[in-house]
mmCIF file of C-alpha atoms and ligand atoms in Angstrom:
data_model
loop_
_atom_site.group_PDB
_atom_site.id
_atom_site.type_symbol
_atom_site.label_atom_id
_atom_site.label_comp_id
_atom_site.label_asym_id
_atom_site.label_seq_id
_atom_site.Cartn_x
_atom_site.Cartn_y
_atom_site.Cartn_z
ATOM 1 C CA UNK A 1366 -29.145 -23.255 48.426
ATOM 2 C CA UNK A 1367 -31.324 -25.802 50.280
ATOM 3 C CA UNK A 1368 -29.614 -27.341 53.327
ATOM 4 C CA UNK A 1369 -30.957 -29.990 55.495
ATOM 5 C CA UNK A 1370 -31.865 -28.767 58.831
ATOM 6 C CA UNK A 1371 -32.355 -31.120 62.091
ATOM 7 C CA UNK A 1372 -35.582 -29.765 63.398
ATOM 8 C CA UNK A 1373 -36.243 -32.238 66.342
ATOM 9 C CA UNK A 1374 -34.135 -34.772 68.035
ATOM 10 C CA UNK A 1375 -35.189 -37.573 70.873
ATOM 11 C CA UNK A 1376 -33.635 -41.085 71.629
ATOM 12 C CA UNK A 1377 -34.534 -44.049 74.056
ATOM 13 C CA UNK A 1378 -32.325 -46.304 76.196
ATOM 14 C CA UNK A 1379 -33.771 -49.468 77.546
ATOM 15 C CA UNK A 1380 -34.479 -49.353 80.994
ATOM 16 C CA UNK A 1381 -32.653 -52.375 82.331
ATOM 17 C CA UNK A 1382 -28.783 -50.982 83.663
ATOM 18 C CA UNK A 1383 -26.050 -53.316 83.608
ATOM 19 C CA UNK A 1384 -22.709 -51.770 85.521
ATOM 20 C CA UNK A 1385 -19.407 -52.486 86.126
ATOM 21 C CA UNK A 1386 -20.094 -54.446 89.045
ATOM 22 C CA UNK A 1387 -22.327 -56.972 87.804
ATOM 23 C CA UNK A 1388 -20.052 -57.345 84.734
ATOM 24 C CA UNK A 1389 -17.589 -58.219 87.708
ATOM 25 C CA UNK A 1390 -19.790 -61.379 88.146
ATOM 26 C CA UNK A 1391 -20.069 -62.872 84.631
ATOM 27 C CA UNK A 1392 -16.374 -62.093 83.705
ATOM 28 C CA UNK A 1393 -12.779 -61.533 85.355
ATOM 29 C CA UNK A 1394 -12.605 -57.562 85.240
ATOM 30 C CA UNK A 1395 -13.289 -54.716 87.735
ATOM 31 C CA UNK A 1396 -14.607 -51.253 88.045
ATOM 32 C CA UNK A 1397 -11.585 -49.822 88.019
ATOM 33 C CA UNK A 1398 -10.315 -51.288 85.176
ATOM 34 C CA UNK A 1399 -13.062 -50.663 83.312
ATOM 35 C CA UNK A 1400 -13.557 -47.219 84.237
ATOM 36 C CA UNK A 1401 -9.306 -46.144 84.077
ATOM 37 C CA UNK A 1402 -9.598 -47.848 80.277
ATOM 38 C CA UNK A 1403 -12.580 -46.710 78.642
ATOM 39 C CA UNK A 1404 -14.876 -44.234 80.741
ATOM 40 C CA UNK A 1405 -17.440 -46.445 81.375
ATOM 41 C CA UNK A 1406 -19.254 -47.219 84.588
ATOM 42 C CA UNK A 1407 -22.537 -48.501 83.104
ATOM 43 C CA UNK A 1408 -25.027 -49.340 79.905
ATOM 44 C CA UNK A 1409 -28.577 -50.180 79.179
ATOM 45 C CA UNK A 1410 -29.441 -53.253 77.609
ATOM 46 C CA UNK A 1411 -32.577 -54.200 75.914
ATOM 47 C CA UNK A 1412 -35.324 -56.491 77.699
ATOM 48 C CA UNK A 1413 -35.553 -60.207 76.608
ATOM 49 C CA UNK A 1414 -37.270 -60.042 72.994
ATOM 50 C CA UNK A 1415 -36.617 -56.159 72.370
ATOM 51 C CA UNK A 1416 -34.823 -55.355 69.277
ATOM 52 C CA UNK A 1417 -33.019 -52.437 67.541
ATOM 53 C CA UNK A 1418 -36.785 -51.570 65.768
ATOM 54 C CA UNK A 1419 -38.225 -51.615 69.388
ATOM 55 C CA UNK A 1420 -36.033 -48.975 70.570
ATOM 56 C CA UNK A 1421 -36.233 -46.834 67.506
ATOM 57 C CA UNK A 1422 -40.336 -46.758 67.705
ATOM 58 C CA UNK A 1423 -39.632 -45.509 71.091
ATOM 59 C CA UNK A 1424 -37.503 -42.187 70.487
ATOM 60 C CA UNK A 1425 -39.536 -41.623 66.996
ATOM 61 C CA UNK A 1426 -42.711 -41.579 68.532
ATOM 62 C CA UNK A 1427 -41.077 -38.790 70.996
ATOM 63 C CA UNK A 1428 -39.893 -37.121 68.472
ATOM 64 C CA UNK A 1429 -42.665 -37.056 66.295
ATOM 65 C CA UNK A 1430 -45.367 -35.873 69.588
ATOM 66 C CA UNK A 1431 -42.205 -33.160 70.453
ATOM 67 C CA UNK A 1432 -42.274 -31.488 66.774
ATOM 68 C CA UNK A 1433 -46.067 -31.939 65.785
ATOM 69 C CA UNK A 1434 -45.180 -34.261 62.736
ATOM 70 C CA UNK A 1435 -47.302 -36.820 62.102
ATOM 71 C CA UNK A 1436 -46.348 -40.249 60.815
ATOM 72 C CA UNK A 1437 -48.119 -39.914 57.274
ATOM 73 C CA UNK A 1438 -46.266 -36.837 56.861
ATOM 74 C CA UNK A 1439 -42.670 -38.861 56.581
ATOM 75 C CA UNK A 1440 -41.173 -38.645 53.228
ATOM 76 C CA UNK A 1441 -38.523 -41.781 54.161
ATOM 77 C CA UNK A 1442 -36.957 -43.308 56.978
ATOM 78 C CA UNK A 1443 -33.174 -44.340 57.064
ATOM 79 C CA UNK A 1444 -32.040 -46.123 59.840
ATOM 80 C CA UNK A 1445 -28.009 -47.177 60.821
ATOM 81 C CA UNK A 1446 -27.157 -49.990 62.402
ATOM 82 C CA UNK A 1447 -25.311 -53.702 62.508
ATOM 83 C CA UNK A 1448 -28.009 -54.973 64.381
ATOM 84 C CA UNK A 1449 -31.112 -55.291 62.849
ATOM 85 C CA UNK A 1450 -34.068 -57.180 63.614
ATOM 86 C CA UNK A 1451 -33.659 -59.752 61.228
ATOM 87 C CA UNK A 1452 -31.210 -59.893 57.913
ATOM 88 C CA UNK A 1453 -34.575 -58.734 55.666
ATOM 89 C CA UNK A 1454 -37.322 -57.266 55.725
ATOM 90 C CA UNK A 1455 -34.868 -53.839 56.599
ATOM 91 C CA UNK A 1456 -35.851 -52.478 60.532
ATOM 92 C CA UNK A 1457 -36.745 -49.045 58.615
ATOM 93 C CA UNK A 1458 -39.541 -51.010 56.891
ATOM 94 C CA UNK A 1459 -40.379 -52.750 60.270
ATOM 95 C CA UNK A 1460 -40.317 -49.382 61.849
ATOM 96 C CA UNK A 1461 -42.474 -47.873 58.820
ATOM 97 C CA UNK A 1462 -45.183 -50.234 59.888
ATOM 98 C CA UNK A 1463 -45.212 -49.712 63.536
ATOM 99 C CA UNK A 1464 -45.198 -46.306 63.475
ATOM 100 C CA UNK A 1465 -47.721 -45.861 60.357
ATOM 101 C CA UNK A 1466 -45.660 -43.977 58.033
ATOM 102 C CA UNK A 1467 -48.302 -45.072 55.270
ATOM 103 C CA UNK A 1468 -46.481 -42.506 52.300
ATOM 104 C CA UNK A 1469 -42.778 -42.981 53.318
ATOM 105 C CA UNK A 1470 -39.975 -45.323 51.537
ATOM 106 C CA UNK A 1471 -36.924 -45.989 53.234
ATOM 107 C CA UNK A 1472 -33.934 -48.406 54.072
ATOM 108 C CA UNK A 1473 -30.941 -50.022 56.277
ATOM 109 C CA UNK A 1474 -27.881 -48.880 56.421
ATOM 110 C CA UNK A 1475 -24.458 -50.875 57.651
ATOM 111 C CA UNK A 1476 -21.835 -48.113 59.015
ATOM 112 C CA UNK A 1477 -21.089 -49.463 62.286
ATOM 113 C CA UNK A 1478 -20.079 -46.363 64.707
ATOM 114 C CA UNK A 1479 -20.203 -44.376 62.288
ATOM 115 C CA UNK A 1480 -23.584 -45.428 60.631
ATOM 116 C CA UNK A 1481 -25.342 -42.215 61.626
ATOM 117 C CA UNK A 1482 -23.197 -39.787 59.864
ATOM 118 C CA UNK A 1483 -23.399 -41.853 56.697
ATOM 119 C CA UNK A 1484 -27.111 -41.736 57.248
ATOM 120 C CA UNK A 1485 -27.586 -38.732 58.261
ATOM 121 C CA UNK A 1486 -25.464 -37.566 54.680
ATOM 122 C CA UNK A 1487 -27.446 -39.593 53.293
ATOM 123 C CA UNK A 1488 -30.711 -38.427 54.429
ATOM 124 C CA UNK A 1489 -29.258 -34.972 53.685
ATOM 125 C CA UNK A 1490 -29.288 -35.529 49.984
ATOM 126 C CA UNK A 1491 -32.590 -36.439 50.574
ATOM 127 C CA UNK A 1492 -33.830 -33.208 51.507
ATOM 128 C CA UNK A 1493 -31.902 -31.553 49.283
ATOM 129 C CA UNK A 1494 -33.084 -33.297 46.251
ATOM 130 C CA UNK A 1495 -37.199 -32.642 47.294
ATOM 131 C CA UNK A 1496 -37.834 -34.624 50.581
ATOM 132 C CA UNK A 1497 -39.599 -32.574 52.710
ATOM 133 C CA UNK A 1498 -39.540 -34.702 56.267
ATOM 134 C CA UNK A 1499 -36.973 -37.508 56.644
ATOM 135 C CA UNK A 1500 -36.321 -39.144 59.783
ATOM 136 C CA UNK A 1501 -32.636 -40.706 60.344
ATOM 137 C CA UNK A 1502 -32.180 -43.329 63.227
ATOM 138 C CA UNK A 1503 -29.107 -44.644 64.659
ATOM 139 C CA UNK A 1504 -30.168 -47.759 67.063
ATOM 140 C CA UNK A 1505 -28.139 -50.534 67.712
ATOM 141 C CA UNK A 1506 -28.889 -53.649 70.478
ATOM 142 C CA UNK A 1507 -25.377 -55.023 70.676
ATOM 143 C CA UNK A 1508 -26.082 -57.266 73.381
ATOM 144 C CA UNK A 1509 -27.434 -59.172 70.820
ATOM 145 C CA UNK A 1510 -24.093 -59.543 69.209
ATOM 146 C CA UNK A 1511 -21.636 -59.541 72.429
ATOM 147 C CA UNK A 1512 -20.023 -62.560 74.057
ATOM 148 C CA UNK A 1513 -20.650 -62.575 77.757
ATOM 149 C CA UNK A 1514 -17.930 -64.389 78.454
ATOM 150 C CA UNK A 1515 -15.359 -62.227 76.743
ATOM 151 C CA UNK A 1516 -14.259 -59.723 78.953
ATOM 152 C CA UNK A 1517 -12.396 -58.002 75.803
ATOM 153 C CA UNK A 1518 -15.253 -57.212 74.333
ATOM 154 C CA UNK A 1519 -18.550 -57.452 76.474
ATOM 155 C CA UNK A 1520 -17.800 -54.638 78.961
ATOM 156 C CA UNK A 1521 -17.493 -51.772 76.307
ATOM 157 C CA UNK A 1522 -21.254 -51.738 74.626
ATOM 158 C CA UNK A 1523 -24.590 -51.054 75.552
ATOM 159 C CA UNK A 1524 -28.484 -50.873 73.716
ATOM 160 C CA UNK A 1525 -29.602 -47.397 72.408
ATOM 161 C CA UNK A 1526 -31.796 -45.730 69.681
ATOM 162 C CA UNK A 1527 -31.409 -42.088 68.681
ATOM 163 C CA UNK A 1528 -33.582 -40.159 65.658
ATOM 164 C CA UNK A 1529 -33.399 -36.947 64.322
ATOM 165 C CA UNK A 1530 -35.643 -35.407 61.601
ATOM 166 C CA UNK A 1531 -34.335 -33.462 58.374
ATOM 167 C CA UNK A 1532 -36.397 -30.674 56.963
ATOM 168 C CA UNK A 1533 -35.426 -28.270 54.294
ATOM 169 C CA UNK A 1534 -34.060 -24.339 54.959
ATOM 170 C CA UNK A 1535 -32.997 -21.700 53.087
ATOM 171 C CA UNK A 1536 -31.733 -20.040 55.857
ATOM 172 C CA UNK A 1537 -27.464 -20.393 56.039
ATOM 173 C CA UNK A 1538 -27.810 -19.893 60.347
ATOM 174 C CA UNK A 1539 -29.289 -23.648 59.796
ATOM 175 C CA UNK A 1540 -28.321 -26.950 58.647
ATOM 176 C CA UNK A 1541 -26.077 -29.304 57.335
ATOM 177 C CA UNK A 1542 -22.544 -27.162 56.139
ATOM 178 C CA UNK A 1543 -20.532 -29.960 55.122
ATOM 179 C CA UNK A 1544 -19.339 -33.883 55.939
ATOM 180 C CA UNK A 1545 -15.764 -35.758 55.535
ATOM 181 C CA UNK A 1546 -16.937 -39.493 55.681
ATOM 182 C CA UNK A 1547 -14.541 -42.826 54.918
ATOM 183 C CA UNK A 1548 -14.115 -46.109 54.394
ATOM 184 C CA UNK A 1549 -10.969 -48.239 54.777
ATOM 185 C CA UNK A 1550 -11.890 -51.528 54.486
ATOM 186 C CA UNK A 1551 -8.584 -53.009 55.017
ATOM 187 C CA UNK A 1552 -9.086 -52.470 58.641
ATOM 188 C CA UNK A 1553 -12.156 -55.441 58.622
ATOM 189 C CA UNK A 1554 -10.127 -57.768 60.239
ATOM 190 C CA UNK A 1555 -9.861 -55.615 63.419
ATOM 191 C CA UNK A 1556 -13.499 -55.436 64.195
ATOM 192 C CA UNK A 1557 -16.053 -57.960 62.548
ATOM 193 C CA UNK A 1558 -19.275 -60.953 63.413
ATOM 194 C CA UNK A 1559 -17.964 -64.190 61.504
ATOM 195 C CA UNK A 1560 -20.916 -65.745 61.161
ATOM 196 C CA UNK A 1561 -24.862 -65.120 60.539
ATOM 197 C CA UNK A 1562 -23.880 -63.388 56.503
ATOM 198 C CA UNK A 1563 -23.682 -65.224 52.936
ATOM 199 C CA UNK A 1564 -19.867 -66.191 53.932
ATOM 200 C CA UNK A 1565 -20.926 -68.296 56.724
ATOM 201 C CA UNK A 1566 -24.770 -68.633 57.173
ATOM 202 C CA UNK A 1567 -25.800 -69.772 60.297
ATOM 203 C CA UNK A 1568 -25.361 -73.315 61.683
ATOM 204 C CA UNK A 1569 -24.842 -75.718 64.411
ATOM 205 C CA UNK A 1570 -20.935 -75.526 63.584
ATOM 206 C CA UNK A 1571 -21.227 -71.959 63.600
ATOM 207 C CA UNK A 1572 -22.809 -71.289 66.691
ATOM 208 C CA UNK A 1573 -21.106 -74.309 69.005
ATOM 209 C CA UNK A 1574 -18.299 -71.874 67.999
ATOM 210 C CA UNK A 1575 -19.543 -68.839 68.917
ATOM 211 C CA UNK A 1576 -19.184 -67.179 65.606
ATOM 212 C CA UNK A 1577 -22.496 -65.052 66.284
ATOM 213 C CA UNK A 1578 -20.512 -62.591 68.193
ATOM 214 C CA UNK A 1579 -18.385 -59.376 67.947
ATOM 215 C CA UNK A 1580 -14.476 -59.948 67.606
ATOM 216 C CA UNK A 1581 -12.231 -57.097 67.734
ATOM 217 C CA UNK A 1582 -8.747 -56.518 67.918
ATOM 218 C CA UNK A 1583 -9.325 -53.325 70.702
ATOM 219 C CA UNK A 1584 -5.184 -52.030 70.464
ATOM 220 C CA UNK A 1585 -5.678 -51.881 66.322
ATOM 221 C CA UNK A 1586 -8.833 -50.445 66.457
ATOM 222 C CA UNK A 1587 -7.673 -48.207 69.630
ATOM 223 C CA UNK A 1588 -4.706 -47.040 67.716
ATOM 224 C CA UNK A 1589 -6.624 -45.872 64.316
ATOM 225 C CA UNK A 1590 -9.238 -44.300 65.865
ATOM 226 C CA UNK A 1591 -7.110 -41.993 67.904
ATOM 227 C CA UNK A 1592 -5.388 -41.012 64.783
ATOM 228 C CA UNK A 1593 -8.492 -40.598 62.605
ATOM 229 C CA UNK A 1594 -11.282 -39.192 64.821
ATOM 230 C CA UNK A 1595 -9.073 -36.321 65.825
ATOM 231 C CA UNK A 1596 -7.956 -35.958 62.485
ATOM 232 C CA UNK A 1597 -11.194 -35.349 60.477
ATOM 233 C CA UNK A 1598 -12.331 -32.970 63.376
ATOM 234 C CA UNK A 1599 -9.848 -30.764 62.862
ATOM 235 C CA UNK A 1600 -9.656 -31.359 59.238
ATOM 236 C CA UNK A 1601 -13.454 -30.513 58.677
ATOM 237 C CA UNK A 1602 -13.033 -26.726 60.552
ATOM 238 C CA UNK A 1603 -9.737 -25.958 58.657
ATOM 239 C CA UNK A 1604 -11.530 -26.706 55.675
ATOM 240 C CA UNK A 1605 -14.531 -24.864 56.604
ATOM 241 C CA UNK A 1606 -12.715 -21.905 58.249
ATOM 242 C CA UNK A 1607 -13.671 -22.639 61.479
ATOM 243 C CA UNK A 1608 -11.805 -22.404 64.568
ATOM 244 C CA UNK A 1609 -12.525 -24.549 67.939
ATOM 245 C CA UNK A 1610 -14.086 -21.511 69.451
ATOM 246 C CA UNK A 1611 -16.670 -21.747 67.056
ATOM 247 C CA UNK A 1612 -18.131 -24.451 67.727
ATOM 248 C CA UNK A 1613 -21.266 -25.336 70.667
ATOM 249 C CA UNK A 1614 -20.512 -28.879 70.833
ATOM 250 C CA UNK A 1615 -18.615 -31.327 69.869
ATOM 251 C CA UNK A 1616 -20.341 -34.610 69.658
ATOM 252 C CA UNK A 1617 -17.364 -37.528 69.214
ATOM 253 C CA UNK A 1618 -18.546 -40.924 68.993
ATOM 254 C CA UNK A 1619 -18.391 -42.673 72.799
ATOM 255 C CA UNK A 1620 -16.332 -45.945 72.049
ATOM 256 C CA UNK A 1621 -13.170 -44.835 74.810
ATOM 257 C CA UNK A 1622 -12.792 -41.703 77.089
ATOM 258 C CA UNK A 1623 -9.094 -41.599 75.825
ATOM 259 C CA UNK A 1624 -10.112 -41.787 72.168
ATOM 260 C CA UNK A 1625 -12.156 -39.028 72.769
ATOM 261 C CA UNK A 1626 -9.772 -37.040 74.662
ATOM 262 C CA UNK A 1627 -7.336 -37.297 71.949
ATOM 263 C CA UNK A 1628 -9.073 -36.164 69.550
ATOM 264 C CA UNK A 1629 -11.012 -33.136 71.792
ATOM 265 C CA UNK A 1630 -7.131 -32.000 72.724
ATOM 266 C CA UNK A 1631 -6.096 -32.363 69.319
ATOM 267 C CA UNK A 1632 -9.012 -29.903 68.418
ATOM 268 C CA UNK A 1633 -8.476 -27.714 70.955
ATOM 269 C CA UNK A 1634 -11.987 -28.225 72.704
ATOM 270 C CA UNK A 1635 -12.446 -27.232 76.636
ATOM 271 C CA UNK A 1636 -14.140 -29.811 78.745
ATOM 272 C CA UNK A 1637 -17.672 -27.706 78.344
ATOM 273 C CA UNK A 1638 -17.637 -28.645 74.412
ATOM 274 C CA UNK A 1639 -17.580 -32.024 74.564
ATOM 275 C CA UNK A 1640 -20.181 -34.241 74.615
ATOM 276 C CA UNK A 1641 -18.981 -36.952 77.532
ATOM 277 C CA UNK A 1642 -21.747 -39.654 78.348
ATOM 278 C CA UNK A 1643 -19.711 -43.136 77.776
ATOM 279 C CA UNK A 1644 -20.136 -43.345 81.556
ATOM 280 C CA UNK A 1645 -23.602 -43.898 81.667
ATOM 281 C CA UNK A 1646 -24.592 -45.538 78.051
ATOM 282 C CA UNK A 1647 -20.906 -47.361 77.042
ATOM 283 C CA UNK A 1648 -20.908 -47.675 73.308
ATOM 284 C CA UNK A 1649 -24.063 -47.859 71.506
ATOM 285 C CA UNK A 1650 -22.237 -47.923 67.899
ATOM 286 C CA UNK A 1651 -24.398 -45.996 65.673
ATOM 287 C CA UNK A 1652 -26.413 -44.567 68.897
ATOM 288 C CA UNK A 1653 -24.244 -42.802 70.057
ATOM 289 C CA UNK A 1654 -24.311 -39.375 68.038
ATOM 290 C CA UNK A 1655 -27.798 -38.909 67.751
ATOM 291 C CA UNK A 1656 -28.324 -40.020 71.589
ATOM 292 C CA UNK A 1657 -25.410 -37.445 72.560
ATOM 293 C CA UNK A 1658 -27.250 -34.296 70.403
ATOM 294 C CA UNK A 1659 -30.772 -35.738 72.294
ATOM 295 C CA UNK A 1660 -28.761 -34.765 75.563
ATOM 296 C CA UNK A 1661 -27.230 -31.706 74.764
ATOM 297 C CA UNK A 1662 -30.342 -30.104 73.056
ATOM 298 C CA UNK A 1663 -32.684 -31.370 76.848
ATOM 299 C CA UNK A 1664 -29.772 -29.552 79.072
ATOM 300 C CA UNK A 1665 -30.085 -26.902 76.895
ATOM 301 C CA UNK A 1666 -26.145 -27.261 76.388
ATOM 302 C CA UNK A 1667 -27.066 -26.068 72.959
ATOM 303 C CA UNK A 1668 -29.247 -23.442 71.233
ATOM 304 C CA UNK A 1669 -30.579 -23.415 67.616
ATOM 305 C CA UNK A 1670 -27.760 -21.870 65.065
ATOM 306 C CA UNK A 1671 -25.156 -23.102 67.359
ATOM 307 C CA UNK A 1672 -22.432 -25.038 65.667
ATOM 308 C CA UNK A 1673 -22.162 -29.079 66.384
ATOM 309 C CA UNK A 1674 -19.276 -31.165 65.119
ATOM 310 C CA UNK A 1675 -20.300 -34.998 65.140
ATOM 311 C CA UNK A 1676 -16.854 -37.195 64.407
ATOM 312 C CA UNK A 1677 -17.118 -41.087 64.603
ATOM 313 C CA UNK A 1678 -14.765 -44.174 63.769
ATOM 314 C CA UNK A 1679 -15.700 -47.558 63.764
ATOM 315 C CA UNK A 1680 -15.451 -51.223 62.448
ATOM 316 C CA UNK A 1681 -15.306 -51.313 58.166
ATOM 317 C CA UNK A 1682 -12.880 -49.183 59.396
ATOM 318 C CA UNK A 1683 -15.402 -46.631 59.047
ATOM 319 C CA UNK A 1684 -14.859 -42.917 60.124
ATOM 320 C CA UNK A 1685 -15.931 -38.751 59.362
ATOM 321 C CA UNK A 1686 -17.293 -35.911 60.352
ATOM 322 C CA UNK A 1687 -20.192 -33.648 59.821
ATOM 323 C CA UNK A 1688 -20.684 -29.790 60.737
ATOM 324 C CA UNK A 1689 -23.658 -28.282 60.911
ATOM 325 C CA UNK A 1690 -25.978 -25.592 62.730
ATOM 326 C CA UNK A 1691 -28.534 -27.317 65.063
ATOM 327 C CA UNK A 1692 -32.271 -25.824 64.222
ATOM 328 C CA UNK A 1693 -34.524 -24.087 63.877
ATOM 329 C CA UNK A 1694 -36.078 -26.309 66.218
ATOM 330 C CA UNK A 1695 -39.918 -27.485 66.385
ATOM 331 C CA UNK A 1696 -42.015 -27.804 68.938
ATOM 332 C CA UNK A 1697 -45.389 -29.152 68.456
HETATM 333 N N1 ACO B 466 -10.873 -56.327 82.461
HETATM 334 C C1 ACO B 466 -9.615 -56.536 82.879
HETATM 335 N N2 ACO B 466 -8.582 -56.730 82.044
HETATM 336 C C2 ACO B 466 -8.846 -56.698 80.727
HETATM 337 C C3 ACO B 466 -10.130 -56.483 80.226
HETATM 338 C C4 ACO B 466 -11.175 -56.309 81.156
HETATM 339 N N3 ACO B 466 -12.451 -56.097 80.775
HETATM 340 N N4 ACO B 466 -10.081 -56.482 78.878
HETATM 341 C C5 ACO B 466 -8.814 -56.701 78.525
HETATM 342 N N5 ACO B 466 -8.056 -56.837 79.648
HETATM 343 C C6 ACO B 466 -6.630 -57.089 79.741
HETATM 344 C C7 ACO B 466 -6.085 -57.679 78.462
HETATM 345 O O1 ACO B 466 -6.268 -59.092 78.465
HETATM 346 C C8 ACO B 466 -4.634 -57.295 78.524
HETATM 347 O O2 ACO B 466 -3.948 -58.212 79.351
HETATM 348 P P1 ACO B 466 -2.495 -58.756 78.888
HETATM 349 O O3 ACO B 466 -1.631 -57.533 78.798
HETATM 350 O O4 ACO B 466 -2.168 -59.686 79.999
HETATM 351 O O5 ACO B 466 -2.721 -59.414 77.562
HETATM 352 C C9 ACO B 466 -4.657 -55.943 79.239
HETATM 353 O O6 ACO B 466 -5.945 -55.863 79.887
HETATM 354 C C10 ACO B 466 -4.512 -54.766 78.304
HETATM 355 O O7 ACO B 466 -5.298 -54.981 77.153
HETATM 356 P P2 ACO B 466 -5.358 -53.948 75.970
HETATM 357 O O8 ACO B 466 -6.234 -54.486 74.894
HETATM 358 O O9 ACO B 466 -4.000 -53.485 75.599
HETATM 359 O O10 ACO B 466 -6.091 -52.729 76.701
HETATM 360 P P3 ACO B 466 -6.366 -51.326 76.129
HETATM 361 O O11 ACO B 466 -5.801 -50.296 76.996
HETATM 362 O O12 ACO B 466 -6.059 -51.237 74.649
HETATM 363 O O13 ACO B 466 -7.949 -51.214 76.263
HETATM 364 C C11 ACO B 466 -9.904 -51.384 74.890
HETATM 365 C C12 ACO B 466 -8.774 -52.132 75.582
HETATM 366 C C13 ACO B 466 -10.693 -50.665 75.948
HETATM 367 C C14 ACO B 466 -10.774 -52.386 74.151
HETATM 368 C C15 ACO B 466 -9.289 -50.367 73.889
HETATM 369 O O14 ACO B 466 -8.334 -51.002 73.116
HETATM 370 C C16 ACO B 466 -10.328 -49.716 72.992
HETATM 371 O O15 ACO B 466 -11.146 -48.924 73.427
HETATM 372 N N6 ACO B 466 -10.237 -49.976 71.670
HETATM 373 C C17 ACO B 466 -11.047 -49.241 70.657
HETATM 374 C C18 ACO B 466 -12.509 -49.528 70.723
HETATM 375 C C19 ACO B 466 -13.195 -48.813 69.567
HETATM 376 O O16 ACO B 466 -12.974 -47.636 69.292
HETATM 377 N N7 ACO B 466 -14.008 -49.516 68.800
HETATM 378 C C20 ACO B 466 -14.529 -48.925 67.588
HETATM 379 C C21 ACO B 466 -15.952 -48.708 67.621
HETATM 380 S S1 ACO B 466 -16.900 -50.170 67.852
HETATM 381 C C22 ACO B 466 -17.787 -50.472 66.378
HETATM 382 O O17 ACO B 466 -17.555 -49.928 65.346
HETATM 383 C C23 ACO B 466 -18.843 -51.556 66.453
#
């Protein structure tokens, strides 16, 4: 059976750091309130004019010099994210174009936090039905979207781009094993943008009322993603027959330390499988999975044929899991 197989992973953060202390000056919060409710002590966010397509030339064009590939080879390019450059053309065609992919299709795709498992399932199916290189990118620039003046909201997210490529292997100690992914739309009143889509296209009115940016309801949202994320992570090993000791990492998405400790606990994960970098990136929403393998892979936390578990949950509500073995990794 033909599995996809990541092959090659890099991401990019913006250089510019924005921490806890200089949030202190734009809203009423604190470190320590910051850091005791959600992990985080800092994020990057993009310069003045760089967008979501921006960042994702950046960690593709790493990733293409680190595994040899060159950008005609690309079969198609499918990129998660809320935050595209603009509503159409899609960022994967702007991307396309910077990066001269001159023989590969490829689209958008809106999962919020959990965007890059639904790509990267999608990108899977892909491979399996005769793509030979795909490249899936979770990038999202939500300081384009956040409300500086909302201390609910504005302290939690940062800029990021992560992209891994998808090959084809025969071999079972490789690839994508399996994926629980869902959507509960009844939960898109927690988490949403009001304005800016057919429903309300942009206007004066719209924008005097700040309806360009992020809303969420963080206890709602807080409460189903404890439940959920830890949920499908232990749902996709039973199902799998896998136990916690068999997997190399677990890679949660990195909205809240506490989420994330619920649902590592709930696993049964030690400290030394978890993924944990919220303190230094916040939450990149459909970054955040592909950055977090980028990391583990470059401290060599990992090893090709380990097992990773990815598990996300975001706005829609959106949530899942996927299992697979990292490798066989290439080097150019
Ligand atoms: N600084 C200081 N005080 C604050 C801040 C802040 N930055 N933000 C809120 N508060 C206050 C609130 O106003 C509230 O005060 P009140 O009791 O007087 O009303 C108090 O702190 C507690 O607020 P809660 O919302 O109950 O705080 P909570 O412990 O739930 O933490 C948080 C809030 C961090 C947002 C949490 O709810 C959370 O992480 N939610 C889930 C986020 C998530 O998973 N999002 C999904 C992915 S994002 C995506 O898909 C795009």
């Amino acid at each position: 059976m033909v599995r996809a197989a990541i092959t090659g992973v890099a991401s990019y953060v913006p250089e510019k750091v924005l921490t806890n202390f200089d949030l202190e000056k734009l809203v009423d919060t604190n470190d320590e309130w910051i850091v005791s409710r959600t992990g985080i002590r800092e994020r990057h966010i993009a310069a003045e004019g760089e967008a979501s397509s921006d960042m994702s030339v950046k960690a593709v064009t790493k990733l293409l010099d680190e595994t040899g590939v060159k950008a005609d080879e690309i079969d198609a390019i499918i990129v998660a994210t809320v935050t595209p450059d603009m509503m159409f053309p899609s960022t994967a065609a702007l991307i396309q174009d910077k990066i001269g992919a001159t023989k590969a299709w490829g689209y958008d795709l809106s999962g919020a936090c959990s965007g890059f498992l639904f790509a990267l399932k999608s990108g899977s199916a892909l491979v399996q039905t005769g793509h030979k290189k795909v490249i899936v990118i979770g990038v999202d620039t939500m300081s384009s979207i956040l409300d500086y003046t909302d201390r609910n909201t504005c302290i939690l997210f940062g800029d990021g781009a992560g992209a891994v490529l998808l090959e084809p292997t025969e071999d079972e100690n490789f690839g994508v094993i399996d994926d629980l992914l869902f959507v509960d739309g009844s939960g898109g009143d927690a988490l949403y943008m009001t304005a800016g889509g057919s429903r309300k296209p942009a206007s004066h009115e719209t924008v005097d009322a700040r309806q360009h940016y992020l809303v969420q309801d963080g206890r709602s949202v807080f409460k189903r993603a404890s439940k959920d994320m830890a949920q499908v992570s232990v749902d996709i090993l039973k199902k799998n027959n896998f136990t916690a000791e068999d997997v190399g990492i677990f890679i949660p998405h990195q909205a809240n330390k506490r989420i994330i400790d619920v649902a590592a606990q709930k696993a049964g994960f030690t400290n030394e499988q978890v993924l944990l970098n919220i303190d230094k990136y916040g939450n990149t929403t459909a970054g955040t999975l592909p950055i977090g393998l980028d990391e583990v892979v470059r401290e060599k936390r990992i090893k090709d044929g380990d097992l990773v578990l990815f598990a996300a949950f975001g706005a829609g509500y959106t949530w899942g899991s996927i299992l697979l073995r990292y490798g066989p990794s290439k080097k150019g």
